[in-house]
Coordinates of C-alpha atoms and ligand atoms in Angstrom, one line a residue:
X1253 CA -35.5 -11.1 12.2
X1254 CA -33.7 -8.9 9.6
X1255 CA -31.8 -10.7 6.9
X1256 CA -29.0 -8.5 7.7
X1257 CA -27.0 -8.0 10.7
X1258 CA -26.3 -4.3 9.5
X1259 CA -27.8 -2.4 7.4
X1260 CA -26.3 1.3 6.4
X1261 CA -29.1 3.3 4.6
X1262 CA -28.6 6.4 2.6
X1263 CA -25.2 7.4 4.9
X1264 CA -23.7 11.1 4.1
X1265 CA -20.7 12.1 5.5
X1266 CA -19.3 15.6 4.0
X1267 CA -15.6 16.6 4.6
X1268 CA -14.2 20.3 4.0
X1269 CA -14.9 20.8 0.2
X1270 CA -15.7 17.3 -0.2
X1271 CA -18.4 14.8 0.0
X1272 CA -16.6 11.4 1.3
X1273 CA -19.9 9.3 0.8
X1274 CA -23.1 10.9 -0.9
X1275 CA -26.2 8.8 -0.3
X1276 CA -25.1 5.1 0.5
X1277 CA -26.2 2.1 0.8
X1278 CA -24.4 -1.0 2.7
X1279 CA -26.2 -4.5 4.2
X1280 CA -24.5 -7.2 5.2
X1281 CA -25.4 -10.3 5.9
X1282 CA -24.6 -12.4 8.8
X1283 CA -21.8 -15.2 8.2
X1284 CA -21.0 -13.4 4.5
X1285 CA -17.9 -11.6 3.6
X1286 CA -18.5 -8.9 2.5
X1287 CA -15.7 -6.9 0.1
X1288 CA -15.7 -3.2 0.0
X1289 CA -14.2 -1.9 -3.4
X1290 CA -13.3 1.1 -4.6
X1291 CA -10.9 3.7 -5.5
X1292 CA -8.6 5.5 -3.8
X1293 CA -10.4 8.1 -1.8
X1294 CA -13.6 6.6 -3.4
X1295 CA -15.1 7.0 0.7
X1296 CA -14.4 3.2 1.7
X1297 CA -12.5 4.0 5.0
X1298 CA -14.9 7.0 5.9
X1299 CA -17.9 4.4 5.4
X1300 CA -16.1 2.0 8.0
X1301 CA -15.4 4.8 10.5
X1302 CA -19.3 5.5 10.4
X1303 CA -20.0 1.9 11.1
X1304 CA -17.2 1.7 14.1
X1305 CA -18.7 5.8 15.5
X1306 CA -15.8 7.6 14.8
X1307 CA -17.7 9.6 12.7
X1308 CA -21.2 11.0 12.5
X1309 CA -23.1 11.0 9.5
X1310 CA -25.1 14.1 8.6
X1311 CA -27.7 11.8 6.8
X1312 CA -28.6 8.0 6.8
X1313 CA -29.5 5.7 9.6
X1314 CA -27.8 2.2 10.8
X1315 CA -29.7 -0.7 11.3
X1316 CA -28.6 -3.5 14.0
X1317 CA -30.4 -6.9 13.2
X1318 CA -33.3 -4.6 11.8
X1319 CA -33.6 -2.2 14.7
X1320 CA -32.0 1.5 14.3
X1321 CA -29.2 2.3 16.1
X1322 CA -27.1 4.9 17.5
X1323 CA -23.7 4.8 17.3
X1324 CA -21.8 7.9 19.2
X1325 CA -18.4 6.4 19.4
X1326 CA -16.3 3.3 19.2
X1327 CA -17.5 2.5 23.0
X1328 CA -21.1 2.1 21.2
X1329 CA -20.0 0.4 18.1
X1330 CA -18.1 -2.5 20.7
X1331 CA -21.3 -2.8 22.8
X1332 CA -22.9 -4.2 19.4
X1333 CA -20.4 -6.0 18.9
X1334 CA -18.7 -3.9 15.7
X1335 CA -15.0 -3.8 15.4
X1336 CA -12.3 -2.7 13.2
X1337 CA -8.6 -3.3 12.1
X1338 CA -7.9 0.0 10.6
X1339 CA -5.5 0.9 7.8
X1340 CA -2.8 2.5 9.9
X1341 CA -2.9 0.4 12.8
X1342 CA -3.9 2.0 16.1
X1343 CA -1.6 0.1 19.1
X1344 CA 0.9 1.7 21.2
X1345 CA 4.2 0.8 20.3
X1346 CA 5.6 0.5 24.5
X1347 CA 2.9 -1.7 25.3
X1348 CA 3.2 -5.4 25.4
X1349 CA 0.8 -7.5 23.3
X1350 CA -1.3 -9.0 26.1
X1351 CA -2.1 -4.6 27.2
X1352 CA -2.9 -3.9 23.6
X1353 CA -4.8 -6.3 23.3
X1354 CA -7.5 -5.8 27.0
X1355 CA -6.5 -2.1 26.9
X1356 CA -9.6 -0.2 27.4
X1357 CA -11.8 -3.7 27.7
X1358 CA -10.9 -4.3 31.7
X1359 CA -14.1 -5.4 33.3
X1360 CA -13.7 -3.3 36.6
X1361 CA -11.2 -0.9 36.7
X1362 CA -7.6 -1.4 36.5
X1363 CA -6.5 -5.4 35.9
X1364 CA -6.0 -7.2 39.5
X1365 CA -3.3 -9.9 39.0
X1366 CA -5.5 -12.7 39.1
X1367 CA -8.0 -10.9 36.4
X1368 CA -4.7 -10.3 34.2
X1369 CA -4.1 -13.7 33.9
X1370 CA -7.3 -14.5 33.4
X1371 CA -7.3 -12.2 30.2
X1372 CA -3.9 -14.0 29.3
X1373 CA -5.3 -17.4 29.1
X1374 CA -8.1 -16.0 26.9
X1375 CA -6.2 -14.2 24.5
X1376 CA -3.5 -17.5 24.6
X1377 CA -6.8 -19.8 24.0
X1378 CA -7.5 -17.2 21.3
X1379 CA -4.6 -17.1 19.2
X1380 CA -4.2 -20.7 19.4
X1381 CA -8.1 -21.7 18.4
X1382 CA -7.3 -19.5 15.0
X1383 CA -4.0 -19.8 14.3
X1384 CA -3.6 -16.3 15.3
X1385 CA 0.5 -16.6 16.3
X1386 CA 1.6 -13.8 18.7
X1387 CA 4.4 -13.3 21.5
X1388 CA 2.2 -12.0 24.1
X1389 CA 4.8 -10.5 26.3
X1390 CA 6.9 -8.4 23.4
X1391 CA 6.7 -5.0 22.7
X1392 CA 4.6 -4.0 19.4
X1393 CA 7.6 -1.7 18.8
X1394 CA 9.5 -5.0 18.5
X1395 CA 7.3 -7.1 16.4
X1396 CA 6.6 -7.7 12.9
X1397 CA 3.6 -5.9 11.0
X1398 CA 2.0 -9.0 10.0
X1399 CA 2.1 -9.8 13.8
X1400 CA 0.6 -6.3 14.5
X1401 CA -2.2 -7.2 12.5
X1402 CA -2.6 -10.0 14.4
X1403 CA -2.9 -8.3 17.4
X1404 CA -5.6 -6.1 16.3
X1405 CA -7.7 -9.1 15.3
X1406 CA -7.1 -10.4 18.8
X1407 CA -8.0 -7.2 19.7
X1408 CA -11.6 -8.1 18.3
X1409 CA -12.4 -11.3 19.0
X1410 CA -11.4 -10.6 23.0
X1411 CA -14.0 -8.2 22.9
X1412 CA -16.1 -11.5 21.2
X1413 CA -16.5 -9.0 18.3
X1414 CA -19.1 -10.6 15.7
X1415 CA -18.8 -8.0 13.1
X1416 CA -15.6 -7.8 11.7
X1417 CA -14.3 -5.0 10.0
X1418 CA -10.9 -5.1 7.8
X1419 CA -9.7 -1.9 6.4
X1420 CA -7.1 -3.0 3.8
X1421 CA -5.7 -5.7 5.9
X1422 CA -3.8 -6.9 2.9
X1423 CA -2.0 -3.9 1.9
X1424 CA 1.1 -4.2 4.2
X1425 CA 1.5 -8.3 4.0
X1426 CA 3.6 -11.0 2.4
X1427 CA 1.7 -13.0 -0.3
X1428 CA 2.2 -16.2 2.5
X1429 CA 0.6 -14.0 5.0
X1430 CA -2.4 -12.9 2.8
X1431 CA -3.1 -16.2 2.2
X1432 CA -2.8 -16.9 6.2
X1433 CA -5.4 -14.2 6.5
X1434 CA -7.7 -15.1 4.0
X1435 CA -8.2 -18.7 5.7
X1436 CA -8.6 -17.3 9.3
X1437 CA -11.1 -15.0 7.6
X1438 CA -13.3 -17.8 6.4
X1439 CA -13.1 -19.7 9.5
X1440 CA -14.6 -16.7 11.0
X1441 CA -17.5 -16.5 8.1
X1442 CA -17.8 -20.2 8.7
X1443 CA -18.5 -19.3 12.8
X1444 CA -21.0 -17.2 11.8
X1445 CA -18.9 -14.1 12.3
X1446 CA -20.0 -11.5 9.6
X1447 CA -17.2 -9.6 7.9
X1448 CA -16.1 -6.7 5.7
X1449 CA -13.3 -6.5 3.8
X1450 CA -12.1 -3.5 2.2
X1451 CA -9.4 -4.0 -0.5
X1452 CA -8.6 -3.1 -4.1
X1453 CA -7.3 -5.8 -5.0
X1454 CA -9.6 -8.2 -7.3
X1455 CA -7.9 -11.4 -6.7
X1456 CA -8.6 -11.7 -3.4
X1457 CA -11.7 -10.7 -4.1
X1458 CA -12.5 -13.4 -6.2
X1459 CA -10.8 -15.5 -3.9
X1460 CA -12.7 -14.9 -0.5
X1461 CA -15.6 -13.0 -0.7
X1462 CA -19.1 -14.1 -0.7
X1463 CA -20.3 -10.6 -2.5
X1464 CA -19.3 -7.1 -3.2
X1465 CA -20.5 -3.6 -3.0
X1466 CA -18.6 -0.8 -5.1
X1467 CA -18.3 2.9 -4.3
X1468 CA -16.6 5.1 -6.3
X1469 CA -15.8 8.8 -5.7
X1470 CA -18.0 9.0 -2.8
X1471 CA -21.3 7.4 -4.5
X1472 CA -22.8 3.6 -4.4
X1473 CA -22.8 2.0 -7.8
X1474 CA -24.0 -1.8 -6.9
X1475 CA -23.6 -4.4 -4.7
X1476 CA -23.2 -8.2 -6.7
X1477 CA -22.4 -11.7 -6.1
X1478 CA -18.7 -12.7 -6.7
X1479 CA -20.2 -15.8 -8.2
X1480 CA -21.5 -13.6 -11.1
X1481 CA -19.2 -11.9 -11.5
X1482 CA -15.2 -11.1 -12.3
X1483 CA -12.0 -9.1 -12.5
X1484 CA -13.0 -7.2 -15.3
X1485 CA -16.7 -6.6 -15.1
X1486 CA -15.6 -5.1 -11.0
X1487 CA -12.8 -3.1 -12.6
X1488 CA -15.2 -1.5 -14.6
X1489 CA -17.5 -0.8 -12.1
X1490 CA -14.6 0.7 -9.5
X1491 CA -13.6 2.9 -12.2
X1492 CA -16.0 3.8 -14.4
X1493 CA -14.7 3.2 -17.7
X1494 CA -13.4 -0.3 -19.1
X1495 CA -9.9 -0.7 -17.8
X1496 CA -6.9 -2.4 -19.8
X1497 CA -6.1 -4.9 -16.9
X1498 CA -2.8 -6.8 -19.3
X1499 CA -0.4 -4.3 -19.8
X1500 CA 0.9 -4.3 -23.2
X1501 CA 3.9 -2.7 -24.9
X1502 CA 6.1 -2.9 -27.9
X1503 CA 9.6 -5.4 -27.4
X1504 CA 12.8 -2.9 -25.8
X1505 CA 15.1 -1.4 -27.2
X1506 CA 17.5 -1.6 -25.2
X1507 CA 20.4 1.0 -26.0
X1508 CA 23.8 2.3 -24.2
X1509 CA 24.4 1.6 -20.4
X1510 CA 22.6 4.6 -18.2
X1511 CA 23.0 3.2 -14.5
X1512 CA 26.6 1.2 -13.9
X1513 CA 26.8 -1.1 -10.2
X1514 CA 29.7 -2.2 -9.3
X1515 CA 30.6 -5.0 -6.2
X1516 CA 28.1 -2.3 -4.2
X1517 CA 27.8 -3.6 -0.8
X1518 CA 25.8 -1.3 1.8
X1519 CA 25.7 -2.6 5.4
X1520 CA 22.3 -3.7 7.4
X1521 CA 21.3 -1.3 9.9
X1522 CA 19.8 -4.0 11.8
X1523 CA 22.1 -6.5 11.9
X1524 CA 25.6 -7.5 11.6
X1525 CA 26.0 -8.8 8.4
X1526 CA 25.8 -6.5 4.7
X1527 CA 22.3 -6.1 3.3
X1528 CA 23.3 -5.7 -0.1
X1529 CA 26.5 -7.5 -0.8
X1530 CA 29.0 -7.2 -3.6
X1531 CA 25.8 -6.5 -6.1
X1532 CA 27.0 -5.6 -10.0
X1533 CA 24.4 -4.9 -12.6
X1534 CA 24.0 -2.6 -15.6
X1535 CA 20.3 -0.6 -16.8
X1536 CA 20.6 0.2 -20.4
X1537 CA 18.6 3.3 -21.8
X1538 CA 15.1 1.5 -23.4
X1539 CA 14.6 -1.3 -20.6
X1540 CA 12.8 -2.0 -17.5
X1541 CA 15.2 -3.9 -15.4
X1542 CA 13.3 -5.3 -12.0
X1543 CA 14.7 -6.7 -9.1
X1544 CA 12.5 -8.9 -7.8
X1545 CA 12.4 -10.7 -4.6
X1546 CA 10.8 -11.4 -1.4
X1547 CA 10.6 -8.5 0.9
X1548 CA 13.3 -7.6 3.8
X1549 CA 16.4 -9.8 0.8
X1550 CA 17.9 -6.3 1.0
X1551 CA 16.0 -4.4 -2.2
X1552 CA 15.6 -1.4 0.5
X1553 CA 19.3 -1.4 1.1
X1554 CA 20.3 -1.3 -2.3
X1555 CA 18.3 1.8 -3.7
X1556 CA 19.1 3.2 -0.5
X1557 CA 22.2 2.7 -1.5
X1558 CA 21.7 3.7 -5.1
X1559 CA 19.8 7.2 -4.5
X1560 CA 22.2 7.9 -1.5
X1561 CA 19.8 8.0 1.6
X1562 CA 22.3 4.8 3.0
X1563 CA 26.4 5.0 2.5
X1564 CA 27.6 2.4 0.7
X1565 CA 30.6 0.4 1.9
X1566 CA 32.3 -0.3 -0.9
X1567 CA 31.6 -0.3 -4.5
X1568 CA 31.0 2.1 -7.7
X1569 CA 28.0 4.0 -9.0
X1570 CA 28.6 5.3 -12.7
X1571 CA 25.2 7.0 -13.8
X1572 CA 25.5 8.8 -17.7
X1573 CA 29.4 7.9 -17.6
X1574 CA 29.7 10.1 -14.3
X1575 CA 30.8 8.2 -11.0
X1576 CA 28.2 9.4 -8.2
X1577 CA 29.3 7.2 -5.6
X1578 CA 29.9 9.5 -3.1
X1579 CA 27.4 12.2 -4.1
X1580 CA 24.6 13.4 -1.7
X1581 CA 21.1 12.8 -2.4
X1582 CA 20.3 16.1 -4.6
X1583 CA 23.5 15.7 -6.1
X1584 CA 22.3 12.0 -7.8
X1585 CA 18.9 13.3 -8.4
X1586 CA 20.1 16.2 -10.1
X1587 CA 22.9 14.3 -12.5
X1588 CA 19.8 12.4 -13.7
X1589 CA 18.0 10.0 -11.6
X1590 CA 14.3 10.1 -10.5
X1591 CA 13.4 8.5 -7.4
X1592 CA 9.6 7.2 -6.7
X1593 CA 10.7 5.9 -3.5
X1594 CA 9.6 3.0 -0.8
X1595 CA 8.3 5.1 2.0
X1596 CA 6.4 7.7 0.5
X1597 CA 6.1 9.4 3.8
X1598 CA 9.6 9.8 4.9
X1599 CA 11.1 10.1 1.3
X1600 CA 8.5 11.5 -0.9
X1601 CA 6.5 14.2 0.7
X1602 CA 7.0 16.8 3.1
X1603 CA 3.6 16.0 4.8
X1604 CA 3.4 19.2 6.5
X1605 CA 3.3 21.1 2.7
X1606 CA 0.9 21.6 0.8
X1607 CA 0.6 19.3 -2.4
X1608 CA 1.6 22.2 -4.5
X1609 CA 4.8 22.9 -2.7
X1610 CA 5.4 18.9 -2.9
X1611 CA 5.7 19.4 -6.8
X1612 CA 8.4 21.9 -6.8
X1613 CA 10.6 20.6 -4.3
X1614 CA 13.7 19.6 -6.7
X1615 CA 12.4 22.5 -8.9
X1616 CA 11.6 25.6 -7.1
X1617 CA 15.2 27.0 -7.8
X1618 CA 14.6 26.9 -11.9
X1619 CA 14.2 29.9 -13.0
X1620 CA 10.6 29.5 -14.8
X1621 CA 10.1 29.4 -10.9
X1622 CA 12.1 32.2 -9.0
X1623 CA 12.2 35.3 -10.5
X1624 CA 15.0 37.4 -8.5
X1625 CA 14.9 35.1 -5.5
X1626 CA 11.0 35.2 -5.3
X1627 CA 9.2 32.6 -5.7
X1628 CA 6.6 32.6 -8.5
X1629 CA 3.6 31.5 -6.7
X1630 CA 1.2 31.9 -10.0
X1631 CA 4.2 29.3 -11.9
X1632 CA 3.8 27.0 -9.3
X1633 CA 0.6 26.8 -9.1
X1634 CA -0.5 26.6 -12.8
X1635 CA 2.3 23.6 -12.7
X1636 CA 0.8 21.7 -10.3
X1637 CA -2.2 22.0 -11.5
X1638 CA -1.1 20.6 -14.1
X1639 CA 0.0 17.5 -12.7
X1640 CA -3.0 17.0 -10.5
X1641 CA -4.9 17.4 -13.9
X1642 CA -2.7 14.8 -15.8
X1643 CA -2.1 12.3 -12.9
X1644 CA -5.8 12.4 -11.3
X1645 CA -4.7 13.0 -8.1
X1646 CA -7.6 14.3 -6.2
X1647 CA -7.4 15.7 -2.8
X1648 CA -9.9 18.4 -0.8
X1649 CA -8.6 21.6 -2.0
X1650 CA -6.3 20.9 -5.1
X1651 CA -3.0 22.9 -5.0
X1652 CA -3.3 23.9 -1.6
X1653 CA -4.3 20.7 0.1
X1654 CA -2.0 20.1 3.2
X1655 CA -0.6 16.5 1.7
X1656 CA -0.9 14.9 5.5
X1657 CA -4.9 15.1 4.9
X1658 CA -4.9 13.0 1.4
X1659 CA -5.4 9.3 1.1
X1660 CA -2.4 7.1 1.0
X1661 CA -2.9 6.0 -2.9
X1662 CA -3.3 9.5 -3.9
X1663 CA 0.2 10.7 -2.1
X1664 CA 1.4 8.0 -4.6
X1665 CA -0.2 9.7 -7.6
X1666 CA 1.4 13.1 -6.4
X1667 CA 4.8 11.8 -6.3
X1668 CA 4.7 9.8 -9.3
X1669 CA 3.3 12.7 -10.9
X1670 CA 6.3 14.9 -9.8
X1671 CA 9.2 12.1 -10.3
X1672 CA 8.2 11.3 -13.9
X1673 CA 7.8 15.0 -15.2
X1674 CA 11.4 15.7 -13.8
X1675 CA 12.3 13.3 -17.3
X1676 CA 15.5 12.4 -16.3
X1677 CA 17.2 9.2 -18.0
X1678 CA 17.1 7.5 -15.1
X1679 CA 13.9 6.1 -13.1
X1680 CA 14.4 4.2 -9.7
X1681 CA 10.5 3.4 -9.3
X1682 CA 10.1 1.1 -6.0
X1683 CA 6.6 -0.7 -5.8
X1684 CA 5.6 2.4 -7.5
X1685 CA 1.6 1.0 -7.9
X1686 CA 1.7 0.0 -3.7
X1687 CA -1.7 0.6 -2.8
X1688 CA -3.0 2.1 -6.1
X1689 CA -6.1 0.9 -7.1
X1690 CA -6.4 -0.7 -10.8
X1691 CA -7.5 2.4 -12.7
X1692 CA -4.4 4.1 -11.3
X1693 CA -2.0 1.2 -12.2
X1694 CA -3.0 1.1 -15.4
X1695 CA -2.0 4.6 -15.5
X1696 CA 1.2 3.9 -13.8
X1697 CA 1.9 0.9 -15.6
X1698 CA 1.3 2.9 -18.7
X1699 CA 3.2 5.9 -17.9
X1700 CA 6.8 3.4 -16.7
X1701 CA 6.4 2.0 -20.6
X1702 CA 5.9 5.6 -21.8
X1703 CA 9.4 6.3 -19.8
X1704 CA 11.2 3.5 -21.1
X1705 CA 10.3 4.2 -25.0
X1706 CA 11.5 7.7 -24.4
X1707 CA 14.9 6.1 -23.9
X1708 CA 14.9 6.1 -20.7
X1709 CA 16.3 3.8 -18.1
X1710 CA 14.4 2.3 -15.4
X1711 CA 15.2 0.3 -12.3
X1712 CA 12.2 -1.1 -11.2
X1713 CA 11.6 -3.2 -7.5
X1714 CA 8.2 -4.4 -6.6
X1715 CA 7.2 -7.3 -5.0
X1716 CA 4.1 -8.0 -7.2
X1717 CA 4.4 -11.5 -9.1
X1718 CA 1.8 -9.9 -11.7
X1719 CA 3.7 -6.4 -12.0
X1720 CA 7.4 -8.1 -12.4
X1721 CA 6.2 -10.5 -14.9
X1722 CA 3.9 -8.2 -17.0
X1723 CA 5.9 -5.1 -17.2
X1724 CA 9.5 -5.8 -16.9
X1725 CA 12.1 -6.4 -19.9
X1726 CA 14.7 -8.3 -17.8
X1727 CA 14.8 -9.5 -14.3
X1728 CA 17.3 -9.7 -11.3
X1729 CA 16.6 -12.1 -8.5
X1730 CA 18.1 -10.7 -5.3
X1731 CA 18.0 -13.6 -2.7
X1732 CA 19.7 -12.0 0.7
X1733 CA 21.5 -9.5 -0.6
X1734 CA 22.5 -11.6 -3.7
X1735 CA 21.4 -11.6 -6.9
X1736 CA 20.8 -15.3 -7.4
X1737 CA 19.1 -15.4 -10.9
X1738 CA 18.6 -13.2 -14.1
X1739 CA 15.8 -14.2 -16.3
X1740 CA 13.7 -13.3 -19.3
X1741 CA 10.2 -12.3 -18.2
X1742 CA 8.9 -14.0 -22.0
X1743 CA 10.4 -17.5 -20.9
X1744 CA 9.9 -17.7 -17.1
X1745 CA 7.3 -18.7 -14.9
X1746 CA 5.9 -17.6 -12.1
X1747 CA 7.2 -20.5 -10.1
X1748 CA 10.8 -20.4 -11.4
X1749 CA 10.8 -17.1 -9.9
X1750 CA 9.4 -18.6 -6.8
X1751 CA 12.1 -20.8 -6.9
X1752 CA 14.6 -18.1 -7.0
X1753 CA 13.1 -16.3 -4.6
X1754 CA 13.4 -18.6 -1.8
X1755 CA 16.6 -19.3 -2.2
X1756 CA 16.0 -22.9 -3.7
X1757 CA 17.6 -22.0 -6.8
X1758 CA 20.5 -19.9 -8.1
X1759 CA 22.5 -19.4 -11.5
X1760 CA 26.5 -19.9 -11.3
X1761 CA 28.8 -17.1 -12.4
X1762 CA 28.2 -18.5 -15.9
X1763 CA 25.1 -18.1 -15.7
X1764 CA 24.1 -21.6 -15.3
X1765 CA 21.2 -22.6 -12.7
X1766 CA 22.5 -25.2 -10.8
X1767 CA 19.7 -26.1 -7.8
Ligands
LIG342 P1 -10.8 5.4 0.7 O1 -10.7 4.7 2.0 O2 -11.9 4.8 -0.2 O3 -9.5 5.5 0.0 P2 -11.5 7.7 2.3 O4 -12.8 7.3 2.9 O5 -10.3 7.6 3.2 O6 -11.3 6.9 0.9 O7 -11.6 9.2 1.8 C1 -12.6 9.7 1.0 C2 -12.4 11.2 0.7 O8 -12.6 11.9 1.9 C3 -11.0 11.4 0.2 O9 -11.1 12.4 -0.8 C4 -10.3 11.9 1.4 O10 -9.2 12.9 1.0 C5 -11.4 12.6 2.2 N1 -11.1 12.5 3.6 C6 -11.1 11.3 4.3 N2 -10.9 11.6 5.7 C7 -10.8 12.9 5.8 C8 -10.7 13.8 6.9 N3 -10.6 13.4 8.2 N4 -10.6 15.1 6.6 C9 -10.8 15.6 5.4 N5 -11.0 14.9 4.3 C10 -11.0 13.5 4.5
LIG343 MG1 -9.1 3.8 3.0

């Protein structure tokens, strides 16, 4: 038998004005994990959609166990035992778990009683034998991503799965639920289960993987051990040139106060209590200030709160001296605040536009745009390509790509792009590198430190240990809804942090901690 349990040989797949993967070469082995790395857009997901027949190569073959296959559609790729957790998840929200989960695996037909609870005792048996914690009977509408995920692994090992596919299962979790993953994911390997794991970030690879195969912009580069190699040395491969992976910059400067909070308090739309509650805190031009925190402690809320997409309850907003409190969205962005927001896809693109539209949408009334109430569609365009040029976002067809059809990291790119050219003295950047791949931090990290020496101001939430530590000047712990804790990123550690972030710890009004 085959050393490999699948091998992909020479595998083209060509999308409208772009080749996704050009000539490429994947085996896995069985009981290995396997990480896919690369770029964003660098062909990783199109590769996996191959493997699991949602796509047809026009060139290559795939090798079960040594023998050629052919596989049509997902039907196929199930019957040799291939599945996937994709990126966006794929269950339907007013299902309960259990019908996710056997939907479209019933053995005869629709589910007789006595079969459904046959298939409830396996998937119970299931999530209890890998610590796989689900509410079978609730609605996925009603459940937590991290238990969605969940669900779709179910999903695979009900269908006794025994190649695994992750498609950047880490993405949309908690650093306690990565770490949950990651063990369940060796236990599989241990089984015997063969797995690949596509993510861009190189801890984890160093962490779990056995060894790695890199792709970037559509075409193989290698395949190594992990225990040869490292963060930087994969880096370099990924992107093609050595990358800067510290992120260095000069001491602040910090000048007059740009962004003014006072005792803002913004209700919870979920529940009863405030999200944000009675929250003061000054930006001064020349800094990066963070708030830093564990997810859902109400850092939504409060730029919600900030940029106007949620009405405050009480408190004052002074931005530049003038009070903005009650000003609509455009009215805050246009008195000098640039917004890279949480949710890209409800509050940073219109998907249905093309990218080049996407860059002019606070701009397109300027005059260097409009000429006599017409737009000028040569401006626009030479301006976005611009951007595209500067910020590397690539896409199918450049300026006129519908944004809907580009890959999640390179949406990012677009609307950092756009946000930072506006140059307004205030940045609100939230988990602005979400997704990015470490080429395109670097460039993000670099172009935040670039904002802040131009004297600008910038309000910065991410939930990245790394990012808060390496590139902030000052930092706010908010601890539901609080802010428990300011520290100085040069004296703190990571665990003091931790500390603060799980409510352990917490300064006084004086500004002594008192645990
Ligand atoms: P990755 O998963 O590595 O980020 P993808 O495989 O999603 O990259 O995408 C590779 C390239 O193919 C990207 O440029 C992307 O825009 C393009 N692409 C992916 N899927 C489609 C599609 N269905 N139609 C058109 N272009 C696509
Ligand atoms: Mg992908």
């Amino acid at each position: 038998m085959s050393e490999y349990v699948i091998e992909m040989n020479h595998i083209r797949k060509e999308f409208p004005g772009i080749v996704a993967n050009d000539d490429i070469t994947l085996q896995l082995k069985k009981g290995e994990i396997h990480a896919l790395l690369g770029e964003n857009g660098a062909g990783k997901s199109t590769l996996m959609s191959v493997l699991f027949g949602l796509y047809q190569p026009e060139a290559g073959e795939i090798k079960k166990d040594g023998k050629v296959v052919k596989i049509n559609n997902p039907n196929d790729a199930t019957a040799l035992g291939i599945g996937m957790v994709h990126q966006h998840f794929k269950l339907i929200d007013v299902f309960t778990v259990l019908d996710n989960i056997i939907l479209g695996a019933e053995t005869t037909g629709a589910l007789g009683f006595l079969k459904k609870k046959e298939a409830r005792e396996k998937v119970i048996a299931l999530s209890e034998k890998y610590g796989l914690k689900v509410d079978v009977d609730a609605k996925v509408e009603d459940i937590t991503v991290g238990m969605q995920q969940r669900v779709e692994i179910l999903k695979m090992l009900y269908r006794d799965n025994e190649i695994l596919i992750f498609d950047e299962p880490t993405a949309v979790l908690t650093p306690q639920e990565i770490d949950e993953l990651m063990e369940i994911m060796r236990g599989f390997a241990k089984e015997g289960k063969s797995i690949l794991f596509i993510t861009h970030k190189l801890n984890e690879i160093m962490a779990v993987s056995d060894r790695v195969t890199v792709l970037r912009k559509g075409k193989y580069v290698g395949t190594v051990n992990t225990k040869d190699t490292n963060k930087q040395e994969l880096s370099n491969m990924m992107v093609g040139r050595p990358v800067q992976l510290e992120i260095h910059k000069k001491p602040a400067t910090p000048g007059e106060t740009v962004l003014k909070v006072e005792g803002l308090t913004v209700p919870s739309k979920i529940h009863k209590n405030n999200a944000v509650n009675n929250v003061s805190f000054e930006v001064h031009s020349g800094e990066i200030l963070c708030i830093a925190g564990i997810d859902g402690n109400g850092q939504t809320e409060l730029v919600y709160g900030l940029t106007g997409l949620e009405k405050a309850s009480s408190g004052t907003i002074t931005l530049n001296g003038q009070d903005i409190s009650k000003s609509s969205i455009r009215q805050r962005a246009l008195a000098g605040m640039s917004h890279i927001p949480e949710d890209r896809h409800k509050h940073g693109l219109v998907l249905g536009y093309t990218l080049e539209q996407n860059m002019v949408l606070q701009k397109y009334k300027e005059p260097r745009f409009q000429n006599h109430g017409f737009i000028r569609f040569d401006e626009v365009r030479k301006y976005a390509e611009k951007l595209i040029k500067d910020f590397d976002v690539r896409s199918g067809q450049g300026p006129v790509t519908i944004t809907r059809s580009m890959s999640g990291g390179n949406q990012q790119k677009a609307i950092i792009a756009r946000e930072l050219d506006r140059d307004e003295p205030l940045l609100v950047a939230v988990q602005p590198t979400r997704g990015l791949d470490v080429g395109a931090i670097e460039n993000v990290h670099k172009s935040i430190v670039a904002e802040r020496d131009k004297g600008h101001a910038v309000l910065l939430v991410s939930l990245e240990l790394e990012e808060v530590m390496g590139l902030s000047d000052r930092i706010l712990i908010i601890y539901e809804g609080e802010i428990v804790g300011e520290v100085d990123p040069k004296k703190t550690t990571p665990e003091e942090l931790g500390l603060y972030m799980s409510g352990a710890k917490r300064q006084g009004k004086e500004g002594e901690a008192n645990a």
